[in-house]
CSV table of C-alpha atoms in Angstrom, one decimal:
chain,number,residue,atom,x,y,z
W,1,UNK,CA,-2.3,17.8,33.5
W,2,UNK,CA,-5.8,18.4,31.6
W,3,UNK,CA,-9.1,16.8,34.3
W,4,UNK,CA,-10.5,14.3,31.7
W,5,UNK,CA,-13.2,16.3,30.6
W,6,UNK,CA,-10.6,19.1,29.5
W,7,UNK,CA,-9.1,16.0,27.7
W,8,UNK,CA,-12.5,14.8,25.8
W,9,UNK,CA,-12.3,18.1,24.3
W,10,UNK,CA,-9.4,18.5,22.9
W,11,UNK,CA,-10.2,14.7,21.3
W,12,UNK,CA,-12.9,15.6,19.9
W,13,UNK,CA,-11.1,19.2,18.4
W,14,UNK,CA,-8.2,17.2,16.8
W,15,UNK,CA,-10.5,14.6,15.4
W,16,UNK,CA,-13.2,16.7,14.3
W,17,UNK,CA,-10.0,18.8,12.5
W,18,UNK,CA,-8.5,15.7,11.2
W,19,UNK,CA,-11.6,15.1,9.6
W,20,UNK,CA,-12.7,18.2,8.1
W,21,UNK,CA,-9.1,20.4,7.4
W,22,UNK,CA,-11.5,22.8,9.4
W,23,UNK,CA,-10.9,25.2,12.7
W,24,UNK,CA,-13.5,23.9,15.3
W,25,UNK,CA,-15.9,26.2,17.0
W,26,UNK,CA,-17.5,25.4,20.2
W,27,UNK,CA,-21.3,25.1,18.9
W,28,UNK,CA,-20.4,22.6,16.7
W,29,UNK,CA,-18.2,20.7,18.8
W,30,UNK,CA,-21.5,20.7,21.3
W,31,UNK,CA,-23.5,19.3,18.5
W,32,UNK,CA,-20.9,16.7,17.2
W,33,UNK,CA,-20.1,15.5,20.4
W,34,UNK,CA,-21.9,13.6,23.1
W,35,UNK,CA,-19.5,15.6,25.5
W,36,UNK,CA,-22.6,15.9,28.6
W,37,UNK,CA,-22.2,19.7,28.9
W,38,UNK,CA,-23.4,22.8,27.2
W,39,UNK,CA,-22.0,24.7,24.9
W,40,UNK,CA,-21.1,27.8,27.2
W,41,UNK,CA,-18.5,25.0,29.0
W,42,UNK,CA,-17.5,23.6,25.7
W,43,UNK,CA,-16.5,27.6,25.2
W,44,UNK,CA,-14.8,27.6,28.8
W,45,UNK,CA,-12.7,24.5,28.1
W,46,UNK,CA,-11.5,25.6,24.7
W,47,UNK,CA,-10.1,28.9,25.8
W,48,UNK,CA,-8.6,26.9,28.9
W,49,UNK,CA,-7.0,24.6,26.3
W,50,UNK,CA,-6.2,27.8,24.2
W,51,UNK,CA,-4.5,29.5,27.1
W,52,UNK,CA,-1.8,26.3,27.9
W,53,UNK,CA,-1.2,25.8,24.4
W,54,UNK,CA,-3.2,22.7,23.1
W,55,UNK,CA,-5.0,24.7,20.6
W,56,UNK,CA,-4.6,28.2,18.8
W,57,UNK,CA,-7.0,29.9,16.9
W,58,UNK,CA,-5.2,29.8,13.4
W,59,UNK,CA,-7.0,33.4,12.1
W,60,UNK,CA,-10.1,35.7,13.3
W,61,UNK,CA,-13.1,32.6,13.0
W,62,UNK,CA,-14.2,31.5,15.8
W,63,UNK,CA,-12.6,28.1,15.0
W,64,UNK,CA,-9.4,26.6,17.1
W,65,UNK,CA,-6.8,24.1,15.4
W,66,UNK,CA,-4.7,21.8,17.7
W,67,UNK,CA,-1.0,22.8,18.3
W,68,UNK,CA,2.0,20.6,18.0
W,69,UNK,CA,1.3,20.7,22.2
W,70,UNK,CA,-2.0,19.2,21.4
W,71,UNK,CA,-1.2,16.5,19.6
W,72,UNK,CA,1.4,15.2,21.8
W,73,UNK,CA,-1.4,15.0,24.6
W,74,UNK,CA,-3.7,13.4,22.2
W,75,UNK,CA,-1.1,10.9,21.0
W,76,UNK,CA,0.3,10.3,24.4
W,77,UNK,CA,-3.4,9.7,26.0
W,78,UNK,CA,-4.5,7.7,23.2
W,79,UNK,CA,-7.1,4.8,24.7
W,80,UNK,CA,-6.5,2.5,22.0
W,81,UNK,CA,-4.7,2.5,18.4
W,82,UNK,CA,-6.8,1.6,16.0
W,83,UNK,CA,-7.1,-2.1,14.8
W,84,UNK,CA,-6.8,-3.0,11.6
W,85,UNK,CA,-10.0,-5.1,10.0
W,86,UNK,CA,-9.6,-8.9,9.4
W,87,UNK,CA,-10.0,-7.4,5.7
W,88,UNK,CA,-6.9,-5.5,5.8
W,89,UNK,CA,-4.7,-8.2,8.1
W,90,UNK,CA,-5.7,-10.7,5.3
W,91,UNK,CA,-4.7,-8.0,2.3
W,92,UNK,CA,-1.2,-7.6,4.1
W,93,UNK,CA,-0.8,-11.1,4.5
W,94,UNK,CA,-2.0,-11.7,1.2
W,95,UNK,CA,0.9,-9.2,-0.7
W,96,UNK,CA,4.1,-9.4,1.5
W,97,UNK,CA,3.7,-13.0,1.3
W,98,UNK,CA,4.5,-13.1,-2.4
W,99,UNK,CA,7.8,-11.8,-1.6
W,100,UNK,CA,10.4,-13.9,-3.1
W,101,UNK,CA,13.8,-11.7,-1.3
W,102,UNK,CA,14.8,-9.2,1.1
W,103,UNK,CA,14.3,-6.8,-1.6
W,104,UNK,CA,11.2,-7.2,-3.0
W,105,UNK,CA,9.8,-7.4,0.8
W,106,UNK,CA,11.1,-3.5,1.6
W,107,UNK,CA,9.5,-2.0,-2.1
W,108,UNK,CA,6.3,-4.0,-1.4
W,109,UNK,CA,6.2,-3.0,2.2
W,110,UNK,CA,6.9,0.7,1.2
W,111,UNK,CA,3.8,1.0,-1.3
W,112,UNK,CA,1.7,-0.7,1.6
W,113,UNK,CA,2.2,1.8,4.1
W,114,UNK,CA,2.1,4.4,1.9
W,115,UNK,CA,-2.2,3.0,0.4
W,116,UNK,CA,-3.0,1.8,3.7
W,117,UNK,CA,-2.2,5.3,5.3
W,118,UNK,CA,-2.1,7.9,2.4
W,119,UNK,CA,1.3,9.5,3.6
W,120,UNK,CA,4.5,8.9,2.8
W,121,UNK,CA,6.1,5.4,3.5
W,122,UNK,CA,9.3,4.9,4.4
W,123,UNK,CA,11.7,1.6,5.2
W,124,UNK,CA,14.8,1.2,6.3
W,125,UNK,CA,16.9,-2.1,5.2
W,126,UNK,CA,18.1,-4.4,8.0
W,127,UNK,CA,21.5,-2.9,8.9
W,128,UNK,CA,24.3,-5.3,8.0
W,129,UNK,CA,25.9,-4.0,11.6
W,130,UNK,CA,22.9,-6.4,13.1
W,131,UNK,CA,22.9,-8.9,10.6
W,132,UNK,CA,24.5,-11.9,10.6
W,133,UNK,CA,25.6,-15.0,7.9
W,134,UNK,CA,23.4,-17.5,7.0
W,135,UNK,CA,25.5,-19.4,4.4
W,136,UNK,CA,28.3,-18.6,2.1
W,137,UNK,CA,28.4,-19.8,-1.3
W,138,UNK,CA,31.1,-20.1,-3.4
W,139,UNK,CA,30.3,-20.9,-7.0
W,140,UNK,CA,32.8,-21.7,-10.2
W,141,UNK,CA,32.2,-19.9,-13.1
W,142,UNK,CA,35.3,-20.5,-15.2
W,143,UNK,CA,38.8,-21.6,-14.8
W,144,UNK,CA,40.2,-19.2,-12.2
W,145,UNK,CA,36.6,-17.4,-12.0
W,146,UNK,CA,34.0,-18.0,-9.1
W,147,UNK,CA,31.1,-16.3,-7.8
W,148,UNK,CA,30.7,-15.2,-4.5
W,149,UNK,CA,27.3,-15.2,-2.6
W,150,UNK,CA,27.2,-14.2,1.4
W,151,UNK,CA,23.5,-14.4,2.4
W,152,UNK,CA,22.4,-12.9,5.9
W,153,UNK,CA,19.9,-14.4,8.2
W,154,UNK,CA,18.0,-11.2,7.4
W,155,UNK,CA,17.7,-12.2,3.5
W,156,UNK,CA,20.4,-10.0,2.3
W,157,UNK,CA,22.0,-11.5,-0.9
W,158,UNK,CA,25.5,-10.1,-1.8
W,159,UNK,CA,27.1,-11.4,-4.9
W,160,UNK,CA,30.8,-10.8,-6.4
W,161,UNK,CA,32.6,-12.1,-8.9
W,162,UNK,CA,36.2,-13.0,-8.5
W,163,UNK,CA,39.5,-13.5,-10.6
W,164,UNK,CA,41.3,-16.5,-8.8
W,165,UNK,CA,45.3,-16.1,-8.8
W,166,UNK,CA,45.3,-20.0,-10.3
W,167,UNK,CA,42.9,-22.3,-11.4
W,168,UNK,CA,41.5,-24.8,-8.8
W,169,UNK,CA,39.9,-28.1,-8.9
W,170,UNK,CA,36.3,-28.1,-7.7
W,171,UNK,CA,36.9,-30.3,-4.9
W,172,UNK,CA,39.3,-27.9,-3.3
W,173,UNK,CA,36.7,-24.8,-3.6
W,174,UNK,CA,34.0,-27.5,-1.9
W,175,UNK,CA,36.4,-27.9,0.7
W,176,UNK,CA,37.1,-24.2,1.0
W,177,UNK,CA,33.3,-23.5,1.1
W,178,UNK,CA,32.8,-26.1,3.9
W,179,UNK,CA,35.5,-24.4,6.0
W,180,UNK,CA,33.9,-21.1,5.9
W,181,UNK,CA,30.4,-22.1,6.3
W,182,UNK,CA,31.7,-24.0,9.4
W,183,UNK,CA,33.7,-20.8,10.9
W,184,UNK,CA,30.7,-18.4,9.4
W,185,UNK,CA,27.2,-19.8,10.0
W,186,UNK,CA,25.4,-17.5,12.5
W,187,UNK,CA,28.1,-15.3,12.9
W,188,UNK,CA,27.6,-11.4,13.6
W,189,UNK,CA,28.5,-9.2,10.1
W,190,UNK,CA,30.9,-7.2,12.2
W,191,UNK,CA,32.8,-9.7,13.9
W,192,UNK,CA,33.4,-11.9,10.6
W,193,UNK,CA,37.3,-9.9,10.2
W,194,UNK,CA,38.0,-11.2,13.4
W,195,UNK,CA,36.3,-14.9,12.6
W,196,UNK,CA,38.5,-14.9,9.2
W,197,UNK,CA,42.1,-13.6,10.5
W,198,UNK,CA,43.2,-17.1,11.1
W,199,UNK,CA,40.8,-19.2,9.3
W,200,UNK,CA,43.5,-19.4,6.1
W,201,UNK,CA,46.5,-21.4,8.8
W,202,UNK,CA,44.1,-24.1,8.7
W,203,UNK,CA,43.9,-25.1,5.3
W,204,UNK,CA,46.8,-26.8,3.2
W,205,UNK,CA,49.6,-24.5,1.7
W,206,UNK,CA,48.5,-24.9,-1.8
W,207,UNK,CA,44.9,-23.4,-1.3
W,208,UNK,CA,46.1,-20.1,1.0
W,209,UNK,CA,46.8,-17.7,-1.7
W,210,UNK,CA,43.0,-18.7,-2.9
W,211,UNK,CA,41.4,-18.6,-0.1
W,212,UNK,CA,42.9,-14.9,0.7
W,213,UNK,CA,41.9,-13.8,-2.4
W,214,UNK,CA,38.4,-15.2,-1.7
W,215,UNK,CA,38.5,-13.2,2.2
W,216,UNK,CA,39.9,-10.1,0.7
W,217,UNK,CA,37.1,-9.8,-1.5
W,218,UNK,CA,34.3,-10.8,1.2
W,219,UNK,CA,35.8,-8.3,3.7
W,220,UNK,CA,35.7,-5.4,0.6
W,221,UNK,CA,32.1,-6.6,0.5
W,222,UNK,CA,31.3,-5.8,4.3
W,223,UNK,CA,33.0,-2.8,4.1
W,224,UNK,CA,31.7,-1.6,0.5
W,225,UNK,CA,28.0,-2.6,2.3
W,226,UNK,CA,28.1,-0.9,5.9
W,227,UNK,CA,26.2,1.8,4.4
W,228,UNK,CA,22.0,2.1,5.4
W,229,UNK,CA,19.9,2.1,3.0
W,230,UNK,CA,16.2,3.4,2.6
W,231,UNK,CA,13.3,4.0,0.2
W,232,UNK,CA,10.4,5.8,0.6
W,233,UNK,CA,6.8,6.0,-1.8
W,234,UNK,CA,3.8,7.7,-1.3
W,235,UNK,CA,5.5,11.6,-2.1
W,236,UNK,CA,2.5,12.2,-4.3
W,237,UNK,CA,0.3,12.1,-1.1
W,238,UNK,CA,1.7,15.4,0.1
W,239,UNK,CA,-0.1,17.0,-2.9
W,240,UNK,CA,-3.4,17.0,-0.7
W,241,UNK,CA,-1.1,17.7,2.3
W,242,UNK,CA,-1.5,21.2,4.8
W,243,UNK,CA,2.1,22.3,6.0
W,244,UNK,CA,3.3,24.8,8.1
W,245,UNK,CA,6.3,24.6,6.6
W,246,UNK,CA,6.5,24.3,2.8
W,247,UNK,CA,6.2,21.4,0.9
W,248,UNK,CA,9.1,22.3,-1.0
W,249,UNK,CA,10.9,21.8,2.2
W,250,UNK,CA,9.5,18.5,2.7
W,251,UNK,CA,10.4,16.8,-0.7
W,252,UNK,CA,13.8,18.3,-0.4
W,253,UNK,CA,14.6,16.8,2.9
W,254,UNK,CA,12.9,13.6,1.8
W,255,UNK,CA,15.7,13.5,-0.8
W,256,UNK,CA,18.2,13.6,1.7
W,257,UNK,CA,18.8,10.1,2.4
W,258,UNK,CA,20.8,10.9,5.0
W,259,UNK,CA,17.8,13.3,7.1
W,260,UNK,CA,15.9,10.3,6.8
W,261,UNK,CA,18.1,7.7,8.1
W,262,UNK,CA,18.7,9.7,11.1
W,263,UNK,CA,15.0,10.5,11.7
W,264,UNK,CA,14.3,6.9,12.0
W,265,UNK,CA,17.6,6.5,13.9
W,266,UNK,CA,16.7,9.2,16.5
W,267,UNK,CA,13.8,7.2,17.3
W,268,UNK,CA,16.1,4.0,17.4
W,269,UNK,CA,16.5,3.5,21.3
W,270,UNK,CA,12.7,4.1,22.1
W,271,UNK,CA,10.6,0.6,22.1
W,272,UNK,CA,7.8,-0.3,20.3
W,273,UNK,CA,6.3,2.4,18.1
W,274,UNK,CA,7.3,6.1,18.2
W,275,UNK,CA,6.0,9.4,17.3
W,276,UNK,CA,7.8,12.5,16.8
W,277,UNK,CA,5.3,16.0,16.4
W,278,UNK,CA,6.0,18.5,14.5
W,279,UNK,CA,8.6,20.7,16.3
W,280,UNK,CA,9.9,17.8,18.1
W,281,UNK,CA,11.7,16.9,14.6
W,282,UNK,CA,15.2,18.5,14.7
W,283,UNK,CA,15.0,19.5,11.1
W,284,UNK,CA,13.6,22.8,10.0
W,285,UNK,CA,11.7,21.2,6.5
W,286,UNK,CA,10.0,18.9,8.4
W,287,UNK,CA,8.5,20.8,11.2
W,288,UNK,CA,5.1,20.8,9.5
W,289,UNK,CA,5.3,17.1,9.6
W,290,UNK,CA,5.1,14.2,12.0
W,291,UNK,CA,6.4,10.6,11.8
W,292,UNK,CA,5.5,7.2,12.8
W,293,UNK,CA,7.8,5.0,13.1
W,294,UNK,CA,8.4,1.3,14.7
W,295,UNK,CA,11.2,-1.0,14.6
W,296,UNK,CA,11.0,-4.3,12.5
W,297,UNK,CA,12.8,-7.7,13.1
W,298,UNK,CA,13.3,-11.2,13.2
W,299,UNK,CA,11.7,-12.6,16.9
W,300,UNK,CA,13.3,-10.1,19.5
W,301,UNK,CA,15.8,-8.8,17.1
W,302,UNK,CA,15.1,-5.3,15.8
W,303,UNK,CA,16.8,-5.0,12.8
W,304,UNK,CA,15.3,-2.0,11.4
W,305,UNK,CA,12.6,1.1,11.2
W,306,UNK,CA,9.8,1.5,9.0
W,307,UNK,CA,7.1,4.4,9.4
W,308,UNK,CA,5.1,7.2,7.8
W,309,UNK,CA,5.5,10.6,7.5
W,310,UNK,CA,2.8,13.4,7.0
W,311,UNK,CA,1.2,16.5,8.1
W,312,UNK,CA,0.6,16.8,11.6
W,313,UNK,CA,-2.9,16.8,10.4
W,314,UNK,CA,-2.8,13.0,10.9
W,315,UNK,CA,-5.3,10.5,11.5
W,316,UNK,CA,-2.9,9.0,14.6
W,317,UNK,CA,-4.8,6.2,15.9
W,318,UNK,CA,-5.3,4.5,12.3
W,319,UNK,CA,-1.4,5.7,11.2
W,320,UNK,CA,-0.3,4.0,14.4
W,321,UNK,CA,-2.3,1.1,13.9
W,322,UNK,CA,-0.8,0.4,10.4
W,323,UNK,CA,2.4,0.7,11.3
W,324,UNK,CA,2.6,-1.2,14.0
W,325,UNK,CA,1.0,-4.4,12.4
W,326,UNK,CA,2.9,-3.9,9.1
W,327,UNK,CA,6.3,-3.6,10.8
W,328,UNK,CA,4.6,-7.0,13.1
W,329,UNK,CA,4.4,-8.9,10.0
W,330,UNK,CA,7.6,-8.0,7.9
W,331,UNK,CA,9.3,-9.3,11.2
W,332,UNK,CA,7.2,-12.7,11.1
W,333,UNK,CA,8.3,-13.0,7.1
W,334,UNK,CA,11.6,-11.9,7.9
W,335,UNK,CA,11.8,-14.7,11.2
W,336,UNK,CA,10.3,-17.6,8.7
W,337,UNK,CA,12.7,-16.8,5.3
């Protein structure tokens, strides 16, 4: 482990690097930083540093750039994540707020992240696995025609339409609605086929075949759903972006839904927010690249991941800071909806 004045150096290399896209060289890391020693230290530190593989020296200047080693340390010893300003908290507020369903939150949460931290955003939907039912609705549209609507405590609004096998009286679909709301309300996604085996034994005779019709097509629905889904915004910030790896090799893997989903996934099981450097992501396009990420959710309940993704030339205390308090308030919306 680095002494702490070891440590103030490398700080002040990554952030004077995050800063300027420039190698840092000892004499001006002496006269940038209020680091109490002279220069010929400074020197003595940075080959230290150099020599356990915090920084490298990226061509034949005299400059040194952090490694991927580096900015692990640097993450991991942060002293604080940056705050955001009461300006900012307010702005957030201010435009999830106007959200009027599950889906508008995740687009306007996306393009947040990706203006408040210039990389590219990206938010997972609340899995339906951790989601459970709020309120079924089932509405008549026609004589042996109905609508429907399963909404999830997590503001996920599915909607079918369905043939009926013969026309029924609207008291009988009022009754058939009351019986599954009563069997259904707060009940886990993935346990509703169990819930639903027996619920058609206790209504009358005359309104089984309906109601299996109705079950069959509500189970299809859960099935048809189980897949994640996620969206990203903010690719055009790459243009200004320094890889390591190509940034064709970024944009592809950002297409692949699938690379995505896992790379929030891997970071599933860790608490609280997560970063992943460089070549601690598993996948070869996006070693040039780290991500932030930190799990969403309504009070305790994380049912998600949001975070960033960009060079590992990153600003990480103010990347961290936004993505913990955007993820913090998309729960709160999430918990109050």
């Amino acid at each position: 482990m680095l002494d702490e004045r070891k440590l103030a150096v490398l700080r002040a290399i990554v952030e004077d690097y995050v800063s300027t896209n420039e190698p840092v060289g000892s004499k001006a890391l002496a006269e940038r930083h209020n680091l109490g020693v002279s220069p010929a230290t400074v020197r003595n530190d940075m080959a230290a540093l150099e020599e356990q593989g915090y920084i490298q020296q990226p061509h034949t200047s005299a400059g040194r750039v952090p490694t991927d080693k580096g900015y692990r340390l640097f993450v991991d010893r942060l002293s604080h994540v940056k705050p955001l300003s009461a300006a900012e908290r307010r702005a957030i507020e201010t435009f999830l707020a106007g959200a009027v369903d599950l889906d508008e939150i995740v687009m306007r949460t996306v393009r947040l992240l990706a203006q408040l931290t210039r990389q590219v955003a990206v938010v997972q939907y609340p899995s339906l696995t951790r989601s459970a039912v709020r309120h079924v609705e089932i509405v008549p549209l026609a004589e042996r025609r109905v609508m429907l609507v399963l909404i999830t405590n997590t503001g996920r609004v599915e909607q079918r339409v369905i043939e009926l096998p013969e026309t029924v009286a609207d008291d009988r679909i009022a009754h058939l609605r009351a019986v599954l709301n009563a069997c259904l309300d707060g009940c886990g996604l993935s346990s509703v086929p169990e819930t639903v085996a027996e619920l058609p034994d206790r209504l009358p005779v005359e309104d089984r075949p309906v109601a299996a019709t109705i079950l069959s097509v509500l189970l299809e629905t859960l099935v048809e759903r189980h897949e994640e889904k996620i969206v990203f915004a903010g690719a055009a910030n790459l243009a200004a972006a320094d890889f390591s790896v190509g940034l064709r090799e970024v944009l592809e893997a950002l297409e692949e839904q699938v690379v995505l989903m896992r790379l929030l996934g891997e970071t599933d099981n860790l608490p609280g927010l997560t970063v992943r450097i460089g070549s601690e992501n598993p996948y070869t396009g996006l070693r040039g690249t780290s991500i932030v990420a930190a799990g969403y959710g309504a009070g305790d309940k994380e049912l998600a991941r949001l975070g960033v993704l960009g060079p590992t030339r990153m600003d990480y205390p103010v990347t961290m800071g936004a993505v913990r308090a955007v993820a913090r308030y998309v729960g709160q919306i999430l918990a109050g909806s």
